[in-house]
Amino acid sequence: MPILAADIGGTHSRFALFEQGPAGPAPVGEVCRLRTAESGSLAALLARAWEGLGAGPGDVDLAALAVPGPVRDRTYCKPPNIAWDMDVSRCAHDFGLRRCLLLNDFAAQAFACRTLAVDQSRVIKPGRADSAGTLAVVGAGTGLGHCALTPWGGDQVPVASEGGHAAFAFVGPEEAEYGEFVRRVLARPYAHGDAVVSGPGLSLLHRFHTGRELAPEAVAAELTPDCPTLVWFARFYARACRNYALTVLATGGLFVSGGVAERTPALVDNDHFRAEFVCSPSHGPLLERLPVRLNTNRDSGLHGAALAGFLALERGRPAVPGEES
């Protein structure tokens, strides 16, 4: 029996049915794509997804839902960028599902890096990955996601993170001026990663440099290789990636994910990004060795959620270890 995989984001949500194939999870049929804000609850979103998939809860063995926020007790999440919370502790009663698990959306992105979903990923910086080492994923979309996948006892364990809500490190007086601009405009005590390296962050940075307020898509359309918006954003994105790679010691390499770079690869595939990524007084040689790839598969979160779901079934429990925050 197939499982339902979902990648629920602050802006868009994707759903698909998956079966376990010889090379890993394989989608069955088309992906159902919905705007998250058009539903007033998780139950309403799932109802629309079943309609779009032409299926129902009784047609699947398990639902693996990747959600944009910290997961508590493997069943509850209050996403910072969605108006409603998610509670599947009574999934059979509320949603008609046999079994259900929640995992952080970037845990799904990390699992996806162990599937065929990243076969067409783009090399940003070559290197030599340690197949037995920790793999890191950082991605800008509505917010800034982080996750690591680390080997442990023959297993792959996701290490959840809410690093996008940590204070962002600015360097030098010009960047400090921008940090104060972000803090003032957003009325926050400090600028954090979600506000700097994200779609909204791209718009805010462009406003700082040009005085114009544009949507992220409009900003991306007018970027040139050496314009201040691109140069600064590439530097900030690389800094976020470098800091996380060092934090988790990502000798297995790092994947850049998320809609911002997937839609506009020039924001990360440039020398400004590469120079900032390896900039470290003490660990430059280590960072030089780490490969960085851009995951251009916008449905990779579905593949990662599906892999987590099938692993949960194999282990005999509808949960993913290491997912609590």
Short mmCIF file of C-alpha atoms in Angstrom, two decimals:
data_model
loop_
_atom_site.label_atom_id
_atom_site.label_comp_id
_atom_site.label_asym_id
_atom_site.label_seq_id
_atom_site.Cartn_x
_atom_site.Cartn_y
_atom_site.Cartn_z
CA MET A 1 0.00 0.00 0.00
CA PRO A 2 1.40 3.48 -0.80
CA ILE A 3 2.06 6.24 1.70
CA LEU A 4 1.17 9.91 1.54
CA ALA A 5 4.12 12.32 1.57
CA ALA A 6 3.63 16.02 2.15
CA ASP A 7 5.95 19.02 2.10
CA ILE A 8 4.00 21.79 3.82
CA GLY A 9 5.58 25.22 3.47
CA GLY A 10 4.79 28.71 4.62
CA THR A 11 3.73 29.63 1.08
CA HIS A 12 3.16 26.42 -0.89
CA SER A 13 2.35 22.82 0.04
CA ARG A 14 2.97 19.71 -2.05
CA PHE A 15 1.45 16.25 -1.71
CA ALA A 16 2.09 12.96 -3.51
CA LEU A 17 1.60 9.22 -3.10
CA PHE A 18 4.74 7.08 -2.98
CA GLU A 19 5.54 3.39 -3.22
CA GLN A 20 8.80 1.75 -2.21
CA GLY A 21 10.74 0.97 -5.38
CA PRO A 22 14.02 -0.90 -5.96
CA ALA A 23 15.97 2.39 -5.93
CA GLY A 24 14.00 3.98 -3.09
CA PRO A 25 10.69 5.85 -2.80
CA ALA A 26 8.98 6.33 -6.15
CA PRO A 27 6.05 8.72 -6.74
CA VAL A 28 2.72 7.33 -7.90
CA GLY A 29 0.81 9.76 -10.09
CA GLU A 30 1.06 13.55 -10.13
CA VAL A 31 2.05 15.97 -7.39
CA CYS A 32 -0.78 18.02 -5.88
CA ARG A 33 0.34 21.64 -5.33
CA LEU A 34 -1.62 24.01 -3.10
CA ARG A 35 -1.22 27.46 -1.57
CA THR A 36 -0.99 26.93 2.17
CA ALA A 37 -2.74 30.15 3.21
CA GLU A 38 -5.87 29.17 1.28
CA SER A 39 -6.62 26.57 3.98
CA GLY A 40 -7.62 27.46 7.52
CA SER A 41 -6.32 24.31 9.19
CA LEU A 42 -4.28 21.18 8.61
CA ALA A 43 -7.49 19.19 8.24
CA ALA A 44 -8.75 21.58 5.54
CA LEU A 45 -5.41 21.42 3.72
CA LEU A 46 -5.44 17.61 3.80
CA ALA A 47 -9.01 17.53 2.51
CA ARG A 48 -7.98 19.62 -0.49
CA ALA A 49 -4.94 17.40 -1.02
CA TRP A 50 -7.03 14.19 -1.07
CA GLU A 51 -9.32 15.79 -3.64
CA GLY A 52 -6.36 16.81 -5.80
CA LEU A 53 -4.78 13.35 -5.57
CA GLY A 54 -8.04 11.50 -6.22
CA ALA A 55 -7.43 9.36 -3.13
CA GLY A 56 -8.40 9.19 0.53
CA PRO A 57 -6.99 8.27 3.95
CA GLY A 58 -8.02 4.64 3.56
CA ASP A 59 -5.81 4.33 0.47
CA VAL A 60 -2.51 4.80 2.31
CA ASP A 61 -0.64 2.96 5.03
CA LEU A 62 0.94 6.06 6.56
CA ALA A 63 1.14 9.83 6.09
CA ALA A 64 4.55 11.49 6.46
CA LEU A 65 4.09 15.25 6.73
CA ALA A 66 7.12 17.54 6.53
CA VAL A 67 6.25 20.79 8.32
CA PRO A 68 8.03 24.18 8.63
CA GLY A 69 8.79 24.39 12.33
CA PRO A 70 10.01 22.48 15.38
CA VAL A 71 8.22 19.18 15.95
CA ARG A 72 7.21 18.24 19.50
CA ASP A 73 6.56 14.65 20.58
CA ARG A 74 6.65 13.68 16.89
CA THR A 75 3.02 14.80 16.62
CA TYR A 76 2.74 18.56 17.12
CA CYS A 77 4.08 21.68 15.41
CA LYS A 78 3.27 25.39 15.64
CA PRO A 79 4.93 26.80 12.51
CA PRO A 80 6.18 30.38 12.82
CA ASN A 81 5.05 31.27 9.29
CA ILE A 82 1.59 29.60 9.22
CA ALA A 83 -1.47 30.91 11.07
CA TRP A 84 -2.56 27.52 12.46
CA ASP A 85 -0.92 24.71 14.38
CA MET A 86 -0.67 21.02 13.51
CA ASP A 87 -1.55 18.18 15.86
CA VAL A 88 -1.71 14.59 14.61
CA SER A 89 -1.80 12.91 18.03
CA ARG A 90 -5.37 11.88 17.18
CA CYS A 91 -4.73 11.36 13.48
CA ALA A 92 -7.05 8.37 13.11
CA HIS A 93 -9.94 10.32 14.60
CA ASP A 94 -9.29 13.69 13.02
CA PHE A 95 -7.90 12.71 9.63
CA GLY A 96 -8.98 9.11 9.12
CA LEU A 97 -5.35 7.94 8.83
CA ARG A 98 -4.02 4.64 10.10
CA ARG A 99 -0.65 6.14 11.03
CA CYS A 100 0.85 9.58 10.76
CA LEU A 101 4.16 11.25 11.53
CA LEU A 102 5.38 14.82 11.51
CA LEU A 103 8.96 15.71 10.69
CA ASN A 104 10.61 19.06 10.22
CA ASP A 105 10.63 20.19 6.59
CA PHE A 106 14.42 20.37 6.52
CA ALA A 107 14.73 16.91 8.02
CA ALA A 108 12.83 15.89 4.88
CA GLN A 109 15.29 17.88 2.75
CA ALA A 110 18.17 16.08 4.47
CA PHE A 111 16.59 12.65 3.85
CA ALA A 112 16.03 13.70 0.23
CA CYS A 113 19.79 13.98 -0.22
CA ARG A 114 19.90 10.18 0.19
CA THR A 115 17.42 9.64 -2.66
CA LEU A 116 17.33 9.98 -6.43
CA ALA A 117 15.73 13.41 -5.96
CA VAL A 118 19.17 15.07 -5.95
CA ASP A 119 20.63 13.20 -8.91
CA GLN A 120 20.45 16.37 -11.02
CA SER A 121 21.84 18.67 -8.34
CA ARG A 122 24.25 21.38 -9.48
CA VAL A 123 27.86 21.64 -8.26
CA ILE A 124 28.45 25.01 -6.62
CA LYS A 125 31.84 24.18 -5.14
CA PRO A 126 33.66 20.92 -5.81
CA GLY A 127 35.12 18.91 -2.97
CA ARG A 128 35.50 15.44 -1.51
CA ALA A 129 32.63 14.21 0.63
CA ASP A 130 33.17 11.65 3.37
CA SER A 131 30.41 9.09 2.81
CA ALA A 132 30.49 8.25 6.53
CA GLY A 133 30.34 11.90 7.59
CA THR A 134 27.52 14.24 8.53
CA LEU A 135 25.65 15.82 5.64
CA ALA A 136 24.20 19.33 6.03
CA VAL A 137 21.36 21.10 4.25
CA VAL A 138 20.67 24.84 4.36
CA GLY A 139 17.89 26.43 2.37
CA ALA A 140 16.24 29.81 1.95
CA GLY A 141 12.55 30.05 1.12
CA THR A 142 9.91 31.80 3.19
CA GLY A 143 12.44 31.35 6.02
CA LEU A 144 15.91 29.83 6.43
CA GLY A 145 15.96 26.09 7.09
CA HIS A 146 18.77 23.92 8.45
CA CYS A 147 19.18 20.21 9.09
CA ALA A 148 21.97 17.67 9.35
CA LEU A 149 21.83 13.95 8.65
CA THR A 150 24.38 12.07 10.69
CA PRO A 151 25.29 8.35 10.67
CA TRP A 152 24.69 6.52 13.94
CA GLY A 153 24.73 2.78 14.49
CA GLY A 154 24.06 1.97 10.86
CA ASP A 155 21.17 4.46 10.76
CA GLN A 156 20.74 7.97 9.34
CA VAL A 157 19.59 10.31 12.10
CA PRO A 158 18.25 13.81 11.33
CA VAL A 159 19.46 16.54 13.67
CA ALA A 160 16.69 19.12 13.78
CA SER A 161 17.52 22.82 13.89
CA GLU A 162 15.83 26.18 14.14
CA GLY A 163 19.02 28.01 13.24
CA GLY A 164 17.12 30.43 11.04
CA HIS A 165 15.81 32.08 14.20
CA ALA A 166 19.28 32.67 15.67
CA ALA A 167 20.86 36.11 15.45
CA PHE A 168 22.64 36.66 12.13
CA ALA A 169 26.32 37.64 12.23
CA PHE A 170 27.14 40.82 10.31
CA VAL A 171 30.75 41.79 9.59
CA GLY A 172 32.10 45.32 9.30
CA PRO A 173 30.47 48.78 9.57
CA GLU A 174 28.50 48.61 6.30
CA GLU A 175 26.89 45.31 7.22
CA ALA A 176 26.28 46.58 10.74
CA GLU A 177 24.33 49.46 9.21
CA TYR A 178 22.22 46.96 7.31
CA GLY A 179 21.67 44.91 10.46
CA GLU A 180 20.33 48.01 12.18
CA PHE A 181 18.11 48.70 9.15
CA VAL A 182 16.64 45.19 9.37
CA ARG A 183 16.09 45.48 13.11
CA ARG A 184 14.39 48.85 12.73
CA VAL A 185 12.16 47.94 9.77
CA LEU A 186 11.00 44.66 11.32
CA ALA A 187 10.81 46.05 14.86
CA ARG A 188 12.84 43.12 16.20
CA PRO A 189 15.46 43.08 18.97
CA TYR A 190 17.98 41.69 16.45
CA ALA A 191 18.22 40.56 12.83
CA HIS A 192 17.91 36.79 12.50
CA GLY A 193 18.62 34.39 9.65
CA ASP A 194 14.99 34.13 8.53
CA ALA A 195 14.93 37.90 7.98
CA VAL A 196 18.24 38.03 6.12
CA VAL A 197 18.64 34.85 4.02
CA SER A 198 15.15 34.22 2.65
CA GLY A 199 12.77 35.47 -0.01
CA PRO A 200 11.58 38.34 2.22
CA GLY A 201 15.24 38.97 3.11
CA LEU A 202 16.13 39.38 -0.56
CA SER A 203 13.40 42.01 -0.90
CA LEU A 204 14.57 43.78 2.25
CA LEU A 205 18.19 43.84 1.08
CA HIS A 206 17.17 45.28 -2.28
CA ARG A 207 15.15 47.95 -0.49
CA PHE A 208 18.24 48.88 1.56
CA HIS A 209 20.39 49.27 -1.56
CA THR A 210 17.85 50.86 -3.93
CA GLY A 211 15.08 52.33 -1.80
CA ARG A 212 12.48 50.31 -3.74
CA GLU A 213 10.12 47.71 -2.32
CA LEU A 214 9.76 44.76 -4.69
CA ALA A 215 8.62 41.17 -4.35
CA PRO A 216 11.46 38.60 -4.33
CA GLU A 217 10.58 37.49 -7.87
CA ALA A 218 10.79 41.06 -9.13
CA VAL A 219 14.14 41.57 -7.40
CA ALA A 220 15.53 38.38 -8.94
CA ALA A 221 14.44 39.48 -12.41
CA GLU A 222 16.61 42.60 -12.34
CA LEU A 223 19.74 41.24 -10.65
CA THR A 224 23.08 41.60 -12.43
CA PRO A 225 26.27 39.65 -11.55
CA ASP A 226 27.94 42.44 -9.59
CA CYS A 227 25.01 44.48 -8.29
CA PRO A 228 25.10 45.09 -4.51
CA THR A 229 21.94 43.09 -3.85
CA LEU A 230 23.34 39.93 -5.44
CA VAL A 231 26.84 40.33 -4.00
CA TRP A 232 25.61 40.89 -0.44
CA PHE A 233 22.94 38.19 -0.59
CA ALA A 234 25.46 35.64 -1.94
CA ARG A 235 27.81 36.56 0.89
CA PHE A 236 25.10 36.25 3.53
CA TYR A 237 23.87 32.93 2.12
CA ALA A 238 27.41 31.52 2.07
CA ARG A 239 28.00 32.70 5.64
CA ALA A 240 24.87 30.91 6.83
CA CYS A 241 26.05 27.75 5.04
CA ARG A 242 29.61 28.01 6.35
CA ASN A 243 28.53 28.59 9.94
CA TYR A 244 26.22 25.59 9.88
CA ALA A 245 28.76 23.36 8.12
CA LEU A 246 31.24 24.16 10.88
CA THR A 247 28.62 23.76 13.62
CA VAL A 248 27.74 20.20 12.59
CA LEU A 249 31.14 19.38 11.01
CA ALA A 250 29.58 18.50 7.67
CA THR A 251 32.35 16.35 6.23
CA GLY A 252 29.68 14.59 4.17
CA GLY A 253 29.15 17.84 2.24
CA LEU A 254 26.49 20.50 2.13
CA PHE A 255 23.40 20.89 -0.03
CA VAL A 256 21.80 24.26 -0.70
CA SER A 257 18.05 23.81 -1.00
CA GLY A 258 14.92 25.96 -0.93
CA GLY A 259 13.01 27.97 -3.50
CA VAL A 260 15.15 31.12 -3.50
CA ALA A 261 18.28 29.51 -4.97
CA GLU A 262 16.33 26.89 -6.93
CA ARG A 263 14.57 29.68 -8.87
CA THR A 264 17.64 31.96 -9.05
CA PRO A 265 20.83 29.85 -9.01
CA ALA A 266 22.96 32.94 -9.69
CA LEU A 267 22.46 33.93 -6.03
CA VAL A 268 24.71 31.06 -4.92
CA ASP A 269 26.59 29.93 -8.03
CA ASN A 270 29.11 32.75 -8.05
CA ASP A 271 32.57 33.59 -6.75
CA HIS A 272 31.21 35.83 -3.99
CA PHE A 273 29.45 32.80 -2.44
CA ARG A 274 32.45 30.51 -2.88
CA ALA A 275 34.92 33.00 -1.37
CA GLU A 276 32.74 33.65 1.68
CA PHE A 277 32.06 29.94 2.25
CA VAL A 278 35.75 29.09 2.71
CA CYS A 279 36.58 32.26 4.69
CA SER A 280 37.75 30.99 8.09
CA PRO A 281 40.88 31.94 10.03
CA SER A 282 41.26 28.41 11.39
CA HIS A 283 39.33 25.99 9.17
CA GLY A 284 39.75 27.27 5.63
CA PRO A 285 41.38 24.01 4.42
CA LEU A 286 38.53 21.94 5.89
CA LEU A 287 35.94 24.13 4.16
CA GLU A 288 37.87 23.92 0.88
CA ARG A 289 37.42 20.14 1.00
CA LEU A 290 33.65 20.25 1.56
CA PRO A 291 31.56 19.91 -1.61
CA VAL A 292 28.58 22.25 -1.97
CA ARG A 293 25.74 21.36 -4.32
CA LEU A 294 22.51 23.12 -5.23
CA ASN A 295 19.42 20.93 -5.07
CA THR A 296 17.26 22.13 -7.98
CA ASN A 297 14.46 19.60 -7.47
CA ARG A 298 11.55 21.59 -6.03
CA ASP A 299 9.79 18.36 -5.02
CA SER A 300 12.73 16.89 -3.13
CA GLY A 301 11.01 17.44 0.23
CA LEU A 302 8.35 14.97 -0.85
CA HIS A 303 10.98 12.33 -1.59
CA GLY A 304 12.62 12.96 1.78
CA ALA A 305 9.32 12.75 3.64
CA ALA A 306 8.52 9.52 1.78
CA LEU A 307 11.89 8.01 2.74
CA ALA A 308 11.28 8.98 6.40
CA GLY A 309 7.84 7.37 6.19
CA PHE A 310 9.11 4.09 4.80
CA LEU A 311 11.92 4.01 7.37
CA ALA A 312 9.31 4.50 10.12
CA LEU A 313 7.30 1.57 8.78
CA GLU A 314 10.42 -0.60 8.65
CA ARG A 315 11.21 0.27 12.27
CA GLY A 316 7.66 -0.53 13.29
CA ARG A 317 6.84 2.93 14.61
CA PRO A 318 5.34 6.02 12.96
CA ALA A 319 8.04 8.40 14.07
CA VAL A 320 11.51 9.56 13.11
CA PRO A 321 14.21 9.50 15.83
CA GLY A 322 15.90 12.79 16.61
CA GLU A 323 13.03 14.95 15.44
CA GLU A 324 11.98 16.50 18.75
CA SER A 325 13.12 20.06 19.39
#
